[in-house]
């Protein structure tokens, strides 16, 4: 797989997740504006709790990686990826980070 194909594929999935997030999450959030209730909705049963904890832990690991590479490799703008990892989610944040990382490694 070429680098450009890789970038297109991860861009597609990152954008697809962001659009899915907007489609499924934003309308009910705007209707009953309750961000705390929305966040706690991920913990309504053992299965959703498992998925939610996985994503939360993944975000912490991802954020640690981004901060580490900012210091050791000088990767810039990783903080944007960390924020994107919160909203809309880790899939979009990681896709963004991998793209900026690949572009900066060329320089």
mmCIF file of N, CA and C in Angstrom:
data_model
loop_
_atom_site.group_PDB
_atom_site.id
_atom_site.type_symbol
_atom_site.label_atom_id
_atom_site.label_comp_id
_atom_site.label_asym_id
_atom_site.label_seq_id
_atom_site.Cartn_x
_atom_site.Cartn_y
_atom_site.Cartn_z
ATOM 1 N N UNK A 1 0.852 -1.170 0.000
ATOM 2 C CA UNK A 1 0.000 0.000 0.000
ATOM 3 C C UNK A 1 0.900 1.236 0.000
ATOM 4 N N UNK A 2 0.576 2.181 -0.822
ATOM 5 C CA UNK A 2 1.363 3.408 -0.876
ATOM 6 C C UNK A 2 0.980 4.332 0.278
ATOM 7 N N UNK A 3 1.849 5.301 0.559
ATOM 8 C CA UNK A 3 1.557 6.262 1.622
ATOM 9 C C UNK A 3 0.304 7.063 1.312
ATOM 10 N N UNK A 4 0.152 7.476 0.063
ATOM 11 C CA UNK A 4 -1.034 8.273 -0.276
ATOM 12 C C UNK A 4 -2.307 7.440 -0.141
ATOM 13 N N UNK A 5 -2.268 6.169 -0.522
ATOM 14 C CA UNK A 5 -3.446 5.310 -0.349
ATOM 15 C C UNK A 5 -3.769 5.159 1.136
ATOM 16 N N UNK A 6 -2.735 4.970 1.948
ATOM 17 C CA UNK A 6 -2.920 4.859 3.390
ATOM 18 C C UNK A 6 -3.567 6.127 3.942
ATOM 19 N N UNK A 7 -3.064 7.281 3.526
ATOM 20 C CA UNK A 7 -3.619 8.548 4.005
ATOM 21 C C UNK A 7 -5.069 8.719 3.586
ATOM 22 N N UNK A 8 -5.411 8.344 2.361
ATOM 23 C CA UNK A 8 -6.798 8.444 1.908
ATOM 24 C C UNK A 8 -7.708 7.515 2.702
ATOM 25 N N UNK A 9 -7.231 6.312 2.954
ATOM 26 C CA UNK A 9 -8.056 5.341 3.676
ATOM 27 C C UNK A 9 -8.304 5.790 5.115
ATOM 28 N N UNK A 10 -7.246 6.210 5.818
ATOM 29 C CA UNK A 10 -7.465 6.634 7.206
ATOM 30 C C UNK A 10 -8.248 7.945 7.257
ATOM 31 N N UNK A 11 -8.072 8.808 6.262
ATOM 32 C CA UNK A 11 -8.894 10.024 6.199
ATOM 33 C C UNK A 11 -10.360 9.657 6.037
ATOM 34 N N UNK A 12 -10.629 8.701 5.157
ATOM 35 C CA UNK A 12 -12.005 8.255 4.927
ATOM 36 C C UNK A 12 -12.634 7.761 6.227
ATOM 37 N N UNK A 13 -11.933 6.887 6.955
ATOM 38 C CA UNK A 13 -12.504 6.341 8.180
ATOM 39 C C UNK A 13 -12.622 7.394 9.286
ATOM 40 N N UNK A 14 -11.647 8.286 9.375
ATOM 41 C CA UNK A 14 -11.735 9.360 10.369
ATOM 42 C C UNK A 14 -12.909 10.278 10.099
ATOM 43 N N UNK A 15 -13.106 10.641 8.840
ATOM 44 C CA UNK A 15 -14.229 11.503 8.467
ATOM 45 C C UNK A 15 -15.548 10.754 8.603
ATOM 46 N N UNK A 16 -15.568 9.477 8.212
ATOM 47 C CA UNK A 16 -16.779 8.670 8.342
ATOM 48 C C UNK A 16 -17.225 8.607 9.798
ATOM 49 N N UNK A 17 -16.273 8.409 10.709
ATOM 50 C CA UNK A 17 -16.648 8.367 12.118
ATOM 51 C C UNK A 17 -17.172 9.724 12.572
ATOM 52 N N UNK A 18 -16.501 10.809 12.190
ATOM 53 C CA UNK A 18 -16.939 12.149 12.605
ATOM 54 C C UNK A 18 -18.358 12.429 12.112
ATOM 55 N N UNK A 19 -18.649 12.074 10.865
ATOM 56 C CA UNK A 19 -19.990 12.284 10.325
ATOM 57 C C UNK A 19 -21.018 11.407 11.040
ATOM 58 N N UNK A 20 -20.642 10.182 11.341
ATOM 59 C CA UNK A 20 -21.542 9.290 12.085
ATOM 60 C C UNK A 20 -21.829 9.847 13.471
ATOM 61 N N UNK A 21 -20.801 10.373 14.111
ATOM 62 C CA UNK A 21 -20.958 10.990 15.425
ATOM 63 C C UNK A 21 -21.947 12.145 15.350
ATOM 64 N N UNK A 22 -21.772 13.007 14.359
ATOM 65 C CA UNK A 22 -22.672 14.157 14.190
ATOM 66 C C UNK A 22 -24.098 13.673 13.934
ATOM 67 N N UNK A 23 -24.254 12.651 13.116
ATOM 68 C CA UNK A 23 -25.580 12.154 12.759
ATOM 69 C C UNK A 23 -26.295 11.503 13.946
ATOM 70 N N UNK A 24 -25.584 10.675 14.714
ATOM 71 C CA UNK A 24 -26.227 9.908 15.776
ATOM 72 C C UNK A 24 -26.244 10.607 17.133
ATOM 73 N N UNK A 25 -25.233 11.406 17.441
ATOM 74 C CA UNK A 25 -25.093 11.943 18.796
ATOM 75 C C UNK A 25 -25.589 13.371 18.925
ATOM 76 N N UNK A 26 -25.284 14.207 17.960
ATOM 77 C CA UNK A 26 -25.597 15.634 18.104
ATOM 78 C C UNK A 26 -27.096 15.915 18.191
ATOM 79 N N UNK A 27 -27.956 15.343 17.329
ATOM 80 C CA UNK A 27 -29.386 15.676 17.436
ATOM 81 C C UNK A 27 -29.999 15.387 18.814
ATOM 82 N N UNK A 28 -29.798 14.184 19.403
ATOM 83 C CA UNK A 28 -30.382 13.985 20.731
ATOM 84 C C UNK A 28 -29.733 14.879 21.790
ATOM 85 N N UNK A 29 -28.468 15.191 21.623
ATOM 86 C CA UNK A 29 -27.799 16.069 22.587
ATOM 87 C C UNK A 29 -28.385 17.471 22.520
ATOM 88 N N UNK A 30 -28.668 17.951 21.323
ATOM 89 C CA UNK A 30 -29.260 19.281 21.178
ATOM 90 C C UNK A 30 -30.706 19.320 21.660
ATOM 91 N N UNK A 31 -31.414 18.218 21.509
ATOM 92 C CA UNK A 31 -32.817 18.165 21.915
ATOM 93 C C UNK A 31 -32.961 18.275 23.430
ATOM 94 N N UNK A 32 -32.181 17.521 24.165
ATOM 95 C CA UNK A 32 -32.275 17.500 25.633
ATOM 96 C C UNK A 32 -30.973 17.953 26.260
ATOM 97 N N UNK A 33 -30.389 19.008 25.837
ATOM 98 C CA UNK A 33 -29.018 19.388 26.190
ATOM 99 C C UNK A 33 -28.636 18.932 27.603
ATOM 100 N N UNK A 34 -28.029 17.767 27.640
ATOM 101 C CA UNK A 34 -27.577 17.154 28.887
ATOM 102 C C UNK A 34 -26.264 16.424 28.619
ATOM 103 N N UNK A 35 -25.145 17.175 28.526
ATOM 104 C CA UNK A 35 -23.875 16.528 28.201
ATOM 105 C C UNK A 35 -23.433 15.503 29.242
ATOM 106 N N UNK A 36 -23.755 15.731 30.497
ATOM 107 C CA UNK A 36 -23.370 14.763 31.532
ATOM 108 C C UNK A 36 -24.170 13.471 31.359
ATOM 109 N N UNK A 37 -25.465 13.607 31.125
ATOM 110 C CA UNK A 37 -26.300 12.429 30.878
ATOM 111 C C UNK A 37 -25.865 11.689 29.630
ATOM 112 N N UNK A 38 -25.464 12.449 28.614
ATOM 113 C CA UNK A 38 -24.991 11.826 27.373
ATOM 114 C C UNK A 38 -23.713 11.028 27.631
ATOM 115 N N UNK A 39 -22.796 11.600 28.395
ATOM 116 C CA UNK A 39 -21.541 10.904 28.705
ATOM 117 C C UNK A 39 -21.811 9.658 29.553
ATOM 118 N N UNK A 40 -22.706 9.783 30.505
ATOM 119 C CA UNK A 40 -23.018 8.640 31.368
ATOM 120 C C UNK A 40 -23.827 7.570 30.639
ATOM 121 N N UNK A 41 -24.432 7.922 29.499
ATOM 122 C CA UNK A 41 -25.181 6.952 28.714
ATOM 123 C C UNK A 41 -24.317 5.804 28.222
ATOM 124 N N UNK A 42 -23.022 6.021 28.158
ATOM 125 C CA UNK A 42 -22.115 4.961 27.744
ATOM 126 C C UNK A 42 -21.877 3.916 28.820
ATOM 127 N N UNK A 43 -22.489 4.105 29.994
ATOM 128 C CA UNK A 43 -22.261 3.200 31.122
ATOM 129 C C UNK A 43 -23.570 2.599 31.636
ATOM 130 N N UNK A 44 -24.556 2.429 30.757
ATOM 131 C CA UNK A 44 -25.877 1.971 31.195
ATOM 132 C C UNK A 44 -25.959 0.463 31.422
ATOM 133 N N UNK A 45 -25.029 -0.294 30.873
ATOM 134 C CA UNK A 45 -25.011 -1.736 31.118
ATOM 135 C C UNK A 45 -23.562 -2.223 31.030
ATOM 136 N N UNK A 46 -23.289 -3.449 31.422
ATOM 137 C CA UNK A 46 -21.899 -3.922 31.441
ATOM 138 C C UNK A 46 -21.222 -3.896 30.071
ATOM 139 N N UNK A 47 -21.982 -4.130 29.023
ATOM 140 C CA UNK A 47 -21.390 -4.174 27.686
ATOM 141 C C UNK A 47 -20.997 -2.775 27.205
ATOM 142 N N UNK A 48 -21.904 -1.819 27.370
ATOM 143 C CA UNK A 48 -21.567 -0.450 26.958
ATOM 144 C C UNK A 48 -20.465 0.109 27.858
ATOM 145 N N UNK A 49 -20.451 -0.291 29.119
ATOM 146 C CA UNK A 49 -19.384 0.145 30.024
ATOM 147 C C UNK A 49 -18.037 -0.368 29.532
ATOM 148 N N UNK A 50 -17.990 -1.630 29.092
ATOM 149 C CA UNK A 50 -16.744 -2.193 28.561
ATOM 150 C C UNK A 50 -16.251 -1.420 27.349
ATOM 151 N N UNK A 51 -17.159 -1.116 26.413
ATOM 152 C CA UNK A 51 -16.770 -0.348 25.224
ATOM 153 C C UNK A 51 -16.327 1.063 25.600
ATOM 154 N N UNK A 52 -17.053 1.684 26.510
ATOM 155 C CA UNK A 52 -16.698 3.051 26.915
ATOM 156 C C UNK A 52 -15.339 3.093 27.607
ATOM 157 N N UNK A 53 -15.102 2.145 28.505
ATOM 158 C CA UNK A 53 -13.803 2.107 29.187
ATOM 159 C C UNK A 53 -12.670 1.840 28.211
ATOM 160 N N UNK A 54 -12.921 1.003 27.211
ATOM 161 C CA UNK A 54 -11.911 0.740 26.194
ATOM 162 C C UNK A 54 -11.549 2.029 25.460
ATOM 163 N N UNK A 55 -12.524 2.797 25.068
ATOM 164 C CA UNK A 55 -12.272 4.046 24.340
ATOM 165 C C UNK A 55 -11.576 5.066 25.237
ATOM 166 N N UNK A 56 -11.992 5.152 26.489
ATOM 167 C CA UNK A 56 -11.348 6.098 27.414
ATOM 168 C C UNK A 56 -9.880 5.726 27.606
ATOM 169 N N UNK A 57 -9.596 4.448 27.829
ATOM 170 C CA UNK A 57 -8.203 4.006 27.993
ATOM 171 C C UNK A 57 -7.412 4.192 26.704
ATOM 172 N N UNK A 58 -8.051 3.940 25.572
ATOM 173 C CA UNK A 58 -7.390 4.158 24.278
ATOM 174 C C UNK A 58 -7.021 5.619 24.114
ATOM 175 N N UNK A 59 -7.900 6.529 24.528
ATOM 176 C CA UNK A 59 -7.596 7.958 24.436
ATOM 177 C C UNK A 59 -6.386 8.312 25.302
ATOM 178 N N UNK A 60 -6.299 7.759 26.511
ATOM 179 C CA UNK A 60 -5.147 8.039 27.374
ATOM 180 C C UNK A 60 -3.846 7.518 26.763
ATOM 181 N N UNK A 61 -3.887 6.311 26.208
ATOM 182 C CA UNK A 61 -2.695 5.756 25.561
ATOM 183 C C UNK A 61 -2.326 6.613 24.348
ATOM 184 N N UNK A 62 -3.309 6.968 23.532
ATOM 185 C CA UNK A 62 -3.090 7.799 22.356
ATOM 186 C C UNK A 62 -2.503 9.159 22.752
ATOM 187 N N UNK A 63 -3.064 9.787 23.773
ATOM 188 C CA UNK A 63 -2.575 11.098 24.216
ATOM 189 C C UNK A 63 -1.138 11.018 24.714
ATOM 190 N N UNK A 64 -0.815 9.944 25.439
ATOM 191 C CA UNK A 64 0.551 9.746 25.916
ATOM 192 C C UNK A 64 1.504 9.607 24.741
ATOM 193 N N UNK A 65 1.114 8.862 23.733
ATOM 194 C CA UNK A 65 1.925 8.683 22.519
ATOM 195 C C UNK A 65 2.150 10.013 21.812
ATOM 196 N N UNK A 66 1.089 10.793 21.643
ATOM 197 C CA UNK A 66 1.191 12.085 20.960
ATOM 198 C C UNK A 66 2.125 13.015 21.733
ATOM 199 N N UNK A 67 1.969 13.092 23.035
ATOM 200 C CA UNK A 67 2.823 13.975 23.844
ATOM 201 C C UNK A 67 4.278 13.504 23.831
ATOM 202 N N UNK A 68 4.476 12.190 23.863
ATOM 203 C CA UNK A 68 5.833 11.645 23.794
ATOM 204 C C UNK A 68 6.503 12.022 22.469
ATOM 205 N N UNK A 69 5.791 11.838 21.367
ATOM 206 C CA UNK A 69 6.382 12.149 20.069
ATOM 207 C C UNK A 69 6.554 13.649 19.838
ATOM 208 N N UNK A 70 5.775 14.449 20.514
ATOM 209 C CA UNK A 70 5.977 15.895 20.413
ATOM 210 C C UNK A 70 7.358 16.260 20.970
ATOM 211 N N UNK A 71 7.738 15.593 22.060
ATOM 212 C CA UNK A 71 9.041 15.859 22.684
ATOM 213 C C UNK A 71 10.188 15.171 21.957
ATOM 214 N N UNK A 72 10.003 13.910 21.595
ATOM 215 C CA UNK A 72 11.127 13.151 21.042
ATOM 216 C C UNK A 72 11.320 13.330 19.539
ATOM 217 N N UNK A 73 10.233 13.527 18.803
ATOM 218 C CA UNK A 73 10.333 13.652 17.345
ATOM 219 C C UNK A 73 9.955 15.030 16.835
ATOM 220 N N UNK A 74 9.492 15.891 17.732
ATOM 221 C CA UNK A 74 9.132 17.241 17.332
ATOM 222 C C UNK A 74 7.872 17.315 16.476
ATOM 223 N N UNK A 75 6.973 16.352 16.640
ATOM 224 C CA UNK A 75 5.723 16.377 15.878
ATOM 225 C C UNK A 75 4.863 17.523 16.416
ATOM 226 N N UNK A 76 4.489 18.414 15.506
ATOM 227 C CA UNK A 76 3.729 19.605 15.882
ATOM 228 C C UNK A 76 2.235 19.398 15.658
ATOM 229 N N UNK A 77 1.432 20.159 16.357
ATOM 230 C CA UNK A 77 -0.025 20.179 16.261
ATOM 231 C C UNK A 77 -0.698 18.884 16.731
ATOM 232 N N UNK A 78 -0.004 18.113 17.512
ATOM 233 C CA UNK A 78 -0.599 16.892 18.060
ATOM 234 C C UNK A 78 -1.715 17.186 19.041
ATOM 235 N N UNK A 79 -1.653 18.348 19.658
ATOM 236 C CA UNK A 79 -2.696 18.724 20.615
ATOM 237 C C UNK A 79 -4.062 18.775 19.932
ATOM 238 N N UNK A 80 -4.085 19.085 18.633
ATOM 239 C CA UNK A 80 -5.354 19.091 17.902
ATOM 240 C C UNK A 80 -5.905 17.672 17.835
ATOM 241 N N UNK A 81 -5.029 16.713 17.593
ATOM 242 C CA UNK A 81 -5.451 15.311 17.541
ATOM 243 C C UNK A 81 -5.981 14.852 18.895
ATOM 244 N N UNK A 82 -5.359 15.312 19.978
ATOM 245 C CA UNK A 82 -5.834 14.950 21.316
ATOM 246 C C UNK A 82 -7.242 15.497 21.537
ATOM 247 N N UNK A 83 -7.484 16.747 21.134
ATOM 248 C CA UNK A 83 -8.832 17.313 21.259
ATOM 249 C C UNK A 83 -9.838 16.573 20.387
ATOM 250 N N UNK A 84 -9.431 16.248 19.152
ATOM 251 C CA UNK A 84 -10.320 15.480 18.274
ATOM 252 C C UNK A 84 -10.598 14.100 18.851
ATOM 253 N N UNK A 85 -9.678 13.586 19.668
ATOM 254 C CA UNK A 85 -9.893 12.299 20.320
ATOM 255 C C UNK A 85 -10.987 12.351 21.366
ATOM 256 N N UNK A 86 -11.266 13.555 21.877
ATOM 257 C CA UNK A 86 -12.357 13.715 22.837
ATOM 258 C C UNK A 86 -13.680 13.878 22.084
ATOM 259 N N UNK A 87 -13.712 14.822 21.166
ATOM 260 C CA UNK A 87 -14.899 15.072 20.333
ATOM 261 C C UNK A 87 -14.416 15.308 18.927
ATOM 262 N N UNK A 88 -14.774 14.516 17.968
ATOM 263 C CA UNK A 88 -15.783 13.473 17.992
ATOM 264 C C UNK A 88 -15.316 12.147 18.572
ATOM 265 N N UNK A 89 -14.032 11.798 18.489
ATOM 266 C CA UNK A 89 -13.605 10.537 19.079
ATOM 267 C C UNK A 89 -12.202 10.131 18.655
ATOM 268 N N UNK A 90 -11.719 9.073 19.275
ATOM 269 C CA UNK A 90 -10.352 8.612 19.064
ATOM 270 C C UNK A 90 -10.092 8.245 17.605
ATOM 271 N N UNK A 91 -11.086 7.708 16.915
ATOM 272 C CA UNK A 91 -10.893 7.329 15.501
ATOM 273 C C UNK A 91 -10.513 8.545 14.659
ATOM 274 N N UNK A 92 -11.195 9.642 14.858
ATOM 275 C CA UNK A 92 -10.892 10.857 14.100
ATOM 276 C C UNK A 92 -9.574 11.459 14.558
ATOM 277 N N UNK A 93 -9.337 11.513 15.868
ATOM 278 C CA UNK A 93 -8.085 12.058 16.381
ATOM 279 C C UNK A 93 -6.881 11.282 15.901
ATOM 280 N N UNK A 94 -6.973 9.966 15.911
ATOM 281 C CA UNK A 94 -5.845 9.147 15.479
ATOM 282 C C UNK A 94 -5.607 9.276 13.982
ATOM 283 N N UNK A 95 -6.657 9.311 13.195
ATOM 284 C CA UNK A 95 -6.495 9.485 11.751
ATOM 285 C C UNK A 95 -5.800 10.813 11.464
ATOM 286 N N UNK A 96 -6.241 11.870 12.126
ATOM 287 C CA UNK A 96 -5.623 13.189 11.947
ATOM 288 C C UNK A 96 -4.151 13.141 12.343
ATOM 289 N N UNK A 97 -3.872 12.529 13.493
ATOM 290 C CA UNK A 97 -2.491 12.484 13.967
ATOM 291 C C UNK A 97 -1.584 11.704 13.019
ATOM 292 N N UNK A 98 -2.047 10.558 12.537
ATOM 293 C CA UNK A 98 -1.222 9.765 11.628
ATOM 294 C C UNK A 98 -0.898 10.542 10.351
ATOM 295 N N UNK A 99 -1.854 11.301 9.865
ATOM 296 C CA UNK A 99 -1.608 12.095 8.653
ATOM 297 C C UNK A 99 -0.597 13.206 8.923
ATOM 298 N N UNK A 100 -0.774 13.974 10.009
ATOM 299 C CA UNK A 100 0.193 15.057 10.262
ATOM 300 C C UNK A 100 1.567 14.487 10.590
ATOM 301 N N UNK A 101 1.590 13.335 11.253
ATOM 302 C CA UNK A 101 2.871 12.692 11.588
ATOM 303 C C UNK A 101 3.611 12.276 10.324
ATOM 304 N N UNK A 102 2.902 11.670 9.380
ATOM 305 C CA UNK A 102 3.541 11.245 8.126
ATOM 306 C C UNK A 102 4.051 12.442 7.334
ATOM 307 N N UNK A 103 3.290 13.512 7.316
ATOM 308 C CA UNK A 103 3.715 14.703 6.575
ATOM 309 C C UNK A 103 4.936 15.362 7.235
ATOM 310 N N UNK A 104 4.985 15.361 8.557
ATOM 311 C CA UNK A 104 6.101 15.989 9.256
ATOM 312 C C UNK A 104 7.357 15.123 9.231
ATOM 313 N N UNK A 105 7.210 13.827 9.139
ATOM 314 C CA UNK A 105 8.380 12.955 9.050
ATOM 315 C C UNK A 105 9.112 13.143 7.737
ATOM 316 N N UNK A 106 8.418 13.566 6.694
ATOM 317 C CA UNK A 106 9.049 13.822 5.395
ATOM 318 C C UNK A 106 9.972 15.029 5.470
ATOM 319 N N UNK A 107 9.568 16.004 6.285
ATOM 320 C CA UNK A 107 10.302 17.277 6.328
ATOM 321 C C UNK A 107 11.690 17.130 6.876
#
